[in-house]
Amino acid sequence: MDDVAGTTGYEYDEVGRITAVNLSNGKKIKYSYDEYGNISKLTYPDNTTVQYTYNELDQLTQIKDRQGKITKYDRDANGNITKVTRPNNTYSTIEYDDMGNVIKVVNMGKNPYYNISEELSTFAYTYDASGFITGEVAKNGRRIETSQYEYDERGQLVKVSQTVTENNKFVEETEMVYTYDGAGNRLSAVKTSSDKTLCNIQYTYNDNSQITDIESNCDDDKQTHIVLTYDENGNLKNSTCNDTEKVRDYTYDNENRLKAVKENGSLLMAALYDGNGDRIFRLDYRKNSAYVSNKAGTAENVYYSSNSSYDADVILNEMLIPNGVTNNTAINYELTGYINDINSEYTQVLTEFGANGNTTNVYEYGDGRNSATINGTKGYYLYDGRGSVAGLTGNSGGSMITYRYDAYGNTTKSN
């Protein structure tokens, strides 16, 4: 396969399974299989491996990571995961109802100061007869969020009532109400507390059910008016915030993949894709990042490495020059390259690298993403009952960061 990254080659076994991906930088991703066709070993470009073990039903029960450490999955008779035991002194237990719905998740870790086990987060759920979540209690440390969800006859979420306490003290009680048009488009989202309106968002749509206007007035922020337009393929073309205060323009390639975003005429981000349609390069505005240069190295304070995993001319010609970025302004942009695992249900990023070709981040997978090594520091993922990331834990089992989300999956809190 030839694309902007160069030539990528593929190797197969006698039954047509991918056994190797030969990358354009000379490195290789390799796959081994057990006698039942399950992937038993994944070899990363640096020759480290992740190994997988399955039960008699071909369900994942264990992974051995790149450092040789073990994560185990216990399952019930229905194949549901009931416990995840990680090598960093953390484990998670999951309970289900008779319909297979998750009703409780408990994430346990280790207090790094007292060297004792502690509960990092707990999530409990109730459901209606249709399988919709009607109640949720989310506990992160000393903060507890208790939420009730109401739906209309079409199954659309119409109200979220939430009470928050922290350190056994009342913090707030809020109510979010949603309305919809006949096509199911959300018309409004209004958040109140003690009869005070905290946030009021109104949406307008065109005949194709695309949002064209958003009027937002939340907390102490000034009122925001966003206007959205679309191209003939239905892609978002531009967004204007408060008339001309902030204008963003979006461009796409021939496959309708996002190629670049500009704000008030200046490049914010750009992306390149391989022949499979997966993103392999991303360029982001990071003032004084000192990461991107051309092959001749003519820009001061930036560099090009001959050991890099990409051709700098490709980056210049495909991402920088077409978007008006010159050698003098290239210093303000940070390049991220991606090496992907294409031999899974959905493409997954294995490693990320910078403009000099050095690996910055590495990701490992089991039942979902199991761990991330960010600039040399490894963290293990925790999840809630919805499958969203609840947090990351470090090598000692202590919490590194936690996340909470609203009813539509938007991050509302991280610490």
Coordinates of C-alpha atoms in Angstrom, one line a residue:
M1 CA 0.0 0.0 0.0
D2 CA 1.4 3.4 -1.1
D3 CA 0.3 6.6 0.7
V4 CA 1.8 9.8 2.2
A5 CA 3.8 7.7 4.7
G6 CA 5.5 5.7 2.0
T7 CA 5.0 2.0 1.2
T8 CA 3.4 -0.4 3.7
G9 CA 3.6 -4.1 3.1
Y10 CA 1.5 -7.0 4.5
E11 CA 2.2 -10.6 5.2
Y12 CA -0.4 -13.4 5.5
D13 CA -0.5 -17.0 6.6
E14 CA -1.9 -19.9 4.6
V15 CA -5.5 -19.1 5.7
G16 CA -5.3 -15.4 4.9
R17 CA -4.7 -14.0 8.3
I18 CA -2.4 -11.0 8.7
T19 CA 0.9 -12.1 10.3
A20 CA 3.0 -8.9 9.8
V21 CA 2.7 -5.3 8.7
N22 CA 5.9 -3.9 7.3
L23 CA 5.9 -0.2 8.0
S24 CA 7.4 2.4 5.7
N25 CA 10.1 3.3 8.3
G26 CA 11.5 -0.3 8.2
K27 CA 9.8 -1.5 11.4
K28 CA 7.3 -4.2 11.7
I29 CA 4.1 -5.2 13.6
K30 CA 3.7 -9.0 13.9
Y31 CA 0.7 -11.2 14.9
S32 CA 0.7 -14.8 16.1
Y33 CA -2.5 -16.9 16.5
D34 CA -3.5 -19.9 18.7
E35 CA -5.0 -23.1 17.2
Y36 CA -8.5 -21.6 17.3
G37 CA -7.6 -18.4 15.4
N38 CA -7.4 -16.0 18.4
I39 CA -4.5 -13.5 18.4
S40 CA -2.1 -15.0 20.9
K41 CA 0.8 -12.5 20.6
L42 CA 1.1 -8.9 19.2
T43 CA 4.7 -7.7 18.6
Y44 CA 5.2 -4.0 18.6
P45 CA 7.6 -2.1 16.3
D46 CA 10.2 -2.1 19.1
N47 CA 10.0 -5.9 19.3
T48 CA 8.2 -5.9 22.7
T49 CA 5.2 -8.2 22.9
V50 CA 1.7 -8.4 24.4
Q51 CA 0.5 -12.0 24.9
Y52 CA -3.2 -13.1 25.1
T53 CA -4.8 -16.2 26.8
Y54 CA -8.3 -17.4 26.2
N55 CA -10.7 -19.9 27.8
E56 CA -12.5 -22.7 26.1
L57 CA -15.1 -20.3 24.7
D58 CA -12.4 -18.1 23.1
Q59 CA -13.0 -15.4 25.7
L60 CA -10.0 -13.3 26.8
T61 CA -8.9 -14.3 30.3
Q62 CA -5.3 -12.9 30.6
I63 CA -2.9 -10.5 29.0
K64 CA 0.8 -10.4 29.6
D65 CA 2.0 -6.9 28.8
R66 CA 5.2 -5.5 27.3
Q67 CA 7.0 -5.7 30.7
G68 CA 5.8 -9.3 31.3
K69 CA 3.1 -8.2 33.9
I70 CA -0.2 -9.9 34.0
T71 CA -3.8 -8.6 33.9
K72 CA -6.5 -11.2 34.6
Y73 CA -10.2 -11.3 33.7
D74 CA -12.7 -13.5 35.7
R75 CA -16.0 -14.3 34.0
D76 CA -19.3 -15.7 35.0
A77 CA -21.2 -18.5 33.3
N78 CA -22.6 -16.0 30.8
G79 CA -19.2 -14.8 29.8
N80 CA -19.6 -11.4 31.5
I81 CA -16.4 -10.1 33.1
T82 CA -16.8 -10.1 36.9
K83 CA -13.3 -9.1 38.0
V84 CA -10.3 -7.5 36.5
T85 CA -7.0 -7.9 38.4
R86 CA -4.2 -5.6 37.3
P87 CA -0.5 -5.9 38.1
N88 CA -0.4 -2.5 39.9
N89 CA -2.3 -3.5 43.0
T90 CA -5.7 -2.5 41.5
Y91 CA -8.7 -4.6 40.7
S92 CA -12.3 -4.0 39.6
T93 CA -15.4 -6.0 40.4
I94 CA -18.5 -5.9 38.2
E95 CA -22.0 -7.1 39.1
Y96 CA -24.9 -7.7 36.7
D97 CA -28.7 -8.2 36.8
D98 CA -30.6 -11.1 35.2
M99 CA -30.8 -9.2 31.9
G100 CA -27.0 -8.8 31.8
N101 CA -27.1 -5.0 32.7
V102 CA -24.2 -3.8 34.8
I103 CA -25.6 -2.8 38.2
K104 CA -22.4 -2.1 40.1
V105 CA -18.7 -1.5 39.4
V106 CA -16.2 -1.1 42.2
N107 CA -12.6 0.0 41.4
M108 CA -10.1 -0.7 44.1
G109 CA -6.6 0.7 44.4
K110 CA -3.8 1.2 46.9
N111 CA -3.2 4.3 49.0
P112 CA 0.4 5.2 48.3
Y113 CA 0.8 7.0 51.6
Y114 CA -0.5 4.3 54.0
N115 CA 0.1 1.3 51.7
I116 CA -3.4 0.0 52.2
S117 CA -6.2 -0.9 49.8
E118 CA -8.8 1.8 49.2
E119 CA -11.9 2.3 47.1
L120 CA -11.1 4.6 44.2
S121 CA -14.5 4.7 42.6
T122 CA -17.9 3.0 42.7
F123 CA -20.8 3.1 40.2
A124 CA -24.2 1.7 40.8
Y125 CA -27.1 1.6 38.3
T126 CA -30.9 0.9 38.1
Y127 CA -32.8 0.3 34.9
D128 CA -36.4 0.4 33.6
A129 CA -38.1 -2.4 31.7
S130 CA -36.7 -1.1 28.4
G131 CA -33.1 -1.3 29.6
F132 CA -32.6 2.5 30.0
I133 CA -30.6 3.7 33.0
T134 CA -33.0 5.3 35.5
G135 CA -30.6 5.8 38.5
E136 CA -26.9 6.2 38.9
V137 CA -24.7 6.7 42.0
A138 CA -21.2 7.6 41.2
K139 CA -18.6 7.8 43.9
N140 CA -15.1 9.1 43.2
G141 CA -13.1 9.4 46.4
R142 CA -15.2 11.5 48.8
R143 CA -17.4 13.0 46.1
I144 CA -20.8 11.3 45.5
E145 CA -23.1 12.2 42.5
T146 CA -26.6 10.7 42.7
S147 CA -28.6 11.0 39.4
Q148 CA -32.1 10.1 38.3
Y149 CA -33.0 9.9 34.6
E150 CA -36.4 10.3 33.0
Y151 CA -37.4 9.5 29.4
D152 CA -40.3 10.2 27.1
E153 CA -42.4 7.6 25.2
R154 CA -39.8 7.6 22.4
G155 CA -36.9 6.8 24.7
Q156 CA -35.5 10.3 24.6
L157 CA -33.8 11.6 27.8
V158 CA -35.9 14.5 29.1
K159 CA -34.7 15.1 32.6
V160 CA -31.6 14.5 34.8
S161 CA -31.9 15.3 38.5
Q162 CA -28.6 15.2 40.3
T163 CA -27.5 15.7 43.9
V164 CA -23.8 16.1 44.8
T165 CA -22.2 15.7 48.2
E166 CA -18.5 15.8 49.1
N167 CA -16.9 14.9 52.4
N168 CA -20.5 14.1 53.6
K169 CA -21.5 17.7 53.0
F170 CA -24.1 18.9 50.5
V171 CA -22.6 20.6 47.4
E172 CA -25.5 21.2 45.0
E173 CA -28.7 19.9 43.6
T174 CA -29.4 20.5 39.9
E175 CA -31.9 19.6 37.2
M176 CA -31.3 19.4 33.5
V177 CA -34.3 19.3 31.2
Y178 CA -34.1 18.5 27.5
T179 CA -36.7 19.1 24.7
Y180 CA -36.8 17.7 21.2
D181 CA -38.6 18.3 17.9
G182 CA -40.6 15.7 16.0
A183 CA -37.5 14.4 14.2
G184 CA -35.8 13.7 17.5
N185 CA -33.4 16.7 17.3
R186 CA -32.6 18.2 20.7
L187 CA -34.1 21.7 20.8
S188 CA -33.0 22.9 24.3
A189 CA -31.0 21.9 27.4
V190 CA -31.8 24.0 30.5
K191 CA -29.9 23.4 33.8
T192 CA -31.4 24.9 37.0
S193 CA -30.6 24.9 40.7
S194 CA -33.0 26.2 43.4
D195 CA -35.1 27.9 40.7
K196 CA -32.0 29.6 39.3
T197 CA -31.1 29.0 35.7
L198 CA -27.4 27.9 35.5
C199 CA -27.3 27.1 31.8
N200 CA -29.7 27.6 28.9
I201 CA -28.8 26.2 25.5
Q202 CA -31.1 26.5 22.4
Y203 CA -30.5 24.7 19.1
T204 CA -31.8 25.4 15.6
Y205 CA -31.7 22.9 12.7
N206 CA -31.9 23.0 8.9
D207 CA -34.1 20.6 6.8
N208 CA -31.3 18.0 7.0
S209 CA -31.4 17.9 10.8
Q210 CA -28.0 19.6 11.0
I211 CA -27.5 22.1 13.8
T212 CA -27.3 25.7 12.3
D213 CA -27.5 27.9 15.4
I214 CA -26.6 27.4 19.1
E215 CA -27.6 30.1 21.6
S216 CA -25.9 29.5 25.0
N217 CA -26.0 31.3 28.3
C218 CA -24.3 29.4 31.1
D219 CA -23.2 30.5 34.6
D220 CA -21.3 33.8 34.5
D221 CA -20.1 33.4 30.9
K222 CA -21.3 35.9 28.4
Q223 CA -24.0 34.8 26.0
T224 CA -22.6 32.8 23.2
H225 CA -24.1 32.5 19.7
I226 CA -22.6 30.0 17.3
V227 CA -23.6 29.7 13.6
L228 CA -22.7 26.5 11.7
T229 CA -22.7 25.9 7.9
Y230 CA -22.1 22.7 5.9
D231 CA -20.8 21.7 2.5
E232 CA -22.7 19.8 -0.1
N233 CA -21.5 16.5 1.4
G234 CA -22.9 17.4 4.8
N235 CA -19.5 18.1 6.4
L236 CA -19.2 21.0 8.8
K237 CA -17.8 23.8 6.7
N238 CA -17.4 26.7 9.2
S239 CA -18.5 27.9 12.6
T240 CA -18.8 31.5 13.7
C241 CA -18.8 32.4 17.4
N242 CA -20.4 35.7 18.4
D243 CA -20.5 37.0 14.8
T244 CA -16.8 37.5 14.0
E245 CA -15.1 37.0 17.3
K246 CA -14.0 33.5 16.5
V247 CA -14.4 31.9 13.0
R248 CA -13.3 28.3 12.3
D249 CA -13.1 26.9 8.9
Y250 CA -13.0 23.1 8.2
T251 CA -11.6 21.4 5.1
Y252 CA -11.8 17.8 4.0
D253 CA -10.0 15.4 1.7
N254 CA -11.7 13.5 -1.2
E255 CA -12.9 10.9 1.3
N256 CA -14.7 13.5 3.5
R257 CA -12.0 13.1 6.2
L258 CA -11.2 16.2 8.2
K259 CA -8.0 17.6 6.8
A260 CA -7.5 21.0 8.5
V261 CA -9.1 23.4 10.9
K262 CA -8.3 27.1 10.8
E263 CA -9.3 29.8 13.3
N264 CA -9.5 33.3 12.1
G265 CA -7.3 32.3 9.2
S266 CA -4.6 30.6 11.2
L267 CA -4.0 26.9 11.2
L268 CA -5.2 25.1 14.4
M269 CA -4.7 21.5 13.3
A270 CA -4.1 19.4 10.2
A271 CA -4.2 15.6 9.6
L272 CA -3.1 13.1 7.1
Y273 CA -4.4 9.6 6.6
D274 CA -3.1 6.3 5.2
G275 CA -4.6 4.2 2.4
N276 CA -6.8 2.4 5.0
G277 CA -8.4 5.7 6.0
D278 CA -6.7 5.8 9.4
R279 CA -5.1 9.0 10.7
I280 CA -1.3 8.7 10.7
F281 CA -0.2 12.3 11.3
R282 CA -1.7 15.2 13.2
L283 CA -0.3 18.7 13.4
D284 CA -1.4 20.9 16.4
Y285 CA -0.8 24.5 17.2
R286 CA 1.4 24.6 20.2
K287 CA 3.1 28.0 20.6
N288 CA 6.9 27.6 20.8
S289 CA 6.8 23.8 20.6
A290 CA 10.0 23.7 18.5
Y291 CA 9.0 20.4 16.9
V292 CA 8.6 20.8 13.1
S293 CA 11.1 21.8 10.5
N294 CA 11.9 21.0 6.9
K295 CA 14.5 18.5 5.8
A296 CA 17.1 21.2 5.1
G297 CA 16.7 22.5 8.6
T298 CA 16.5 26.1 7.5
A299 CA 14.2 27.2 10.3
E300 CA 16.0 28.3 13.4
N301 CA 15.1 26.7 16.7
V302 CA 13.5 23.7 15.0
Y303 CA 15.0 20.5 13.7
Y304 CA 14.7 17.5 11.4
S305 CA 16.2 14.1 12.4
S306 CA 17.5 11.7 9.8
N307 CA 16.2 8.9 12.0
S308 CA 12.7 10.2 11.9
S309 CA 9.8 7.9 10.9
Y310 CA 8.5 10.3 8.3
D311 CA 9.7 12.3 5.3
A312 CA 9.7 15.9 6.4
D313 CA 9.0 17.1 2.8
V314 CA 5.7 15.2 2.9
I315 CA 4.7 17.0 6.1
L316 CA 5.7 20.4 4.6
N317 CA 4.0 19.8 1.3
E318 CA 0.8 18.2 2.6
M319 CA 0.2 19.9 6.0
L320 CA 2.2 23.1 6.4
I321 CA 2.6 24.8 3.1
P322 CA -1.1 24.4 1.9
N323 CA -2.3 25.9 5.1
G324 CA 0.0 28.9 5.0
V325 CA 2.5 27.8 7.6
T326 CA 6.0 29.0 6.8
N327 CA 9.4 28.0 8.1
N328 CA 9.3 30.9 10.5
T329 CA 6.0 29.9 12.0
A330 CA 6.5 26.1 11.9
I331 CA 8.1 26.4 15.4
N332 CA 4.6 26.9 16.8
Y333 CA 3.3 23.4 15.7
E334 CA 3.7 20.0 17.2
L335 CA 3.6 16.9 15.1
T336 CA 2.2 13.6 16.3
G337 CA 2.6 10.4 14.3
Y338 CA 0.5 7.2 14.8
I339 CA 1.3 3.5 14.3
N340 CA -2.0 1.6 14.3
D341 CA -3.2 -1.9 14.9
I342 CA -5.4 -2.6 11.9
N343 CA -6.0 -6.3 12.9
S344 CA -8.8 -5.6 15.3
E345 CA -12.5 -4.9 15.0
Y346 CA -11.7 -1.2 15.1
T347 CA -8.3 0.4 14.3
Q348 CA -6.4 1.1 17.5
V349 CA -3.4 3.3 18.1
L350 CA -0.4 1.3 19.3
T351 CA 2.2 4.0 19.5
E352 CA 2.6 7.7 19.0
F353 CA 5.8 9.4 18.0
G354 CA 7.1 13.0 17.7
A355 CA 8.7 14.9 14.8
N356 CA 12.1 13.4 15.6
G357 CA 10.7 9.9 15.3
N358 CA 11.1 9.0 18.9
T359 CA 8.2 7.2 20.6
T360 CA 6.3 9.3 23.1
N361 CA 3.2 7.2 24.0
V362 CA 2.4 3.5 23.9
Y363 CA -1.0 1.9 24.4
E364 CA -1.8 -1.7 25.3
Y365 CA -5.2 -3.4 24.9
G366 CA -7.2 -6.3 26.5
D367 CA -10.9 -6.0 27.0
G368 CA -10.7 -2.3 26.0
R369 CA -7.6 -0.2 26.4
N370 CA -5.7 -1.7 29.4
S371 CA -2.8 0.8 29.8
A372 CA -1.1 3.8 28.5
T373 CA 2.6 4.7 28.8
I374 CA 2.8 8.5 28.4
N375 CA 6.3 9.9 28.1
G376 CA 7.7 6.9 30.1
T377 CA 5.0 6.9 32.8
K378 CA 2.6 3.9 32.7
G379 CA -1.0 4.1 33.9
Y380 CA -3.8 1.5 34.0
Y381 CA -7.3 2.4 33.0
L382 CA -10.4 2.1 35.2
Y383 CA -13.9 2.1 33.7
D384 CA -17.5 2.8 34.9
G385 CA -20.5 0.7 34.1
R386 CA -21.2 2.5 30.8
G387 CA -17.7 1.7 29.5
S388 CA -16.4 5.2 29.9
V389 CA -12.9 5.8 31.3
A390 CA -13.3 6.5 35.0
G391 CA -9.7 7.2 35.7
L392 CA -6.0 6.2 35.5
T393 CA -3.9 4.5 38.2
G394 CA -0.1 4.5 38.5
N395 CA 2.4 1.7 39.1
S396 CA 1.7 1.8 42.8
G397 CA -2.0 1.5 42.4
G398 CA -2.8 5.1 43.4
S399 CA -5.1 7.4 41.4
M400 CA -3.5 9.5 38.8
I401 CA -6.6 11.2 37.4
T402 CA -10.4 10.7 37.5
Y403 CA -13.2 11.6 35.0
R404 CA -16.9 12.2 35.2
Y405 CA -19.4 12.7 32.3
D406 CA -22.8 14.2 31.6
A407 CA -25.7 12.1 30.2
Y408 CA -24.4 12.6 26.7
G409 CA -20.8 11.5 27.4
N410 CA -19.2 15.0 27.7
T411 CA -16.5 15.3 30.3
T412 CA -17.8 17.4 33.2
K413 CA -15.0 16.9 35.8
S414 CA -11.5 15.6 35.8
N415 CA -8.9 15.9 38.6

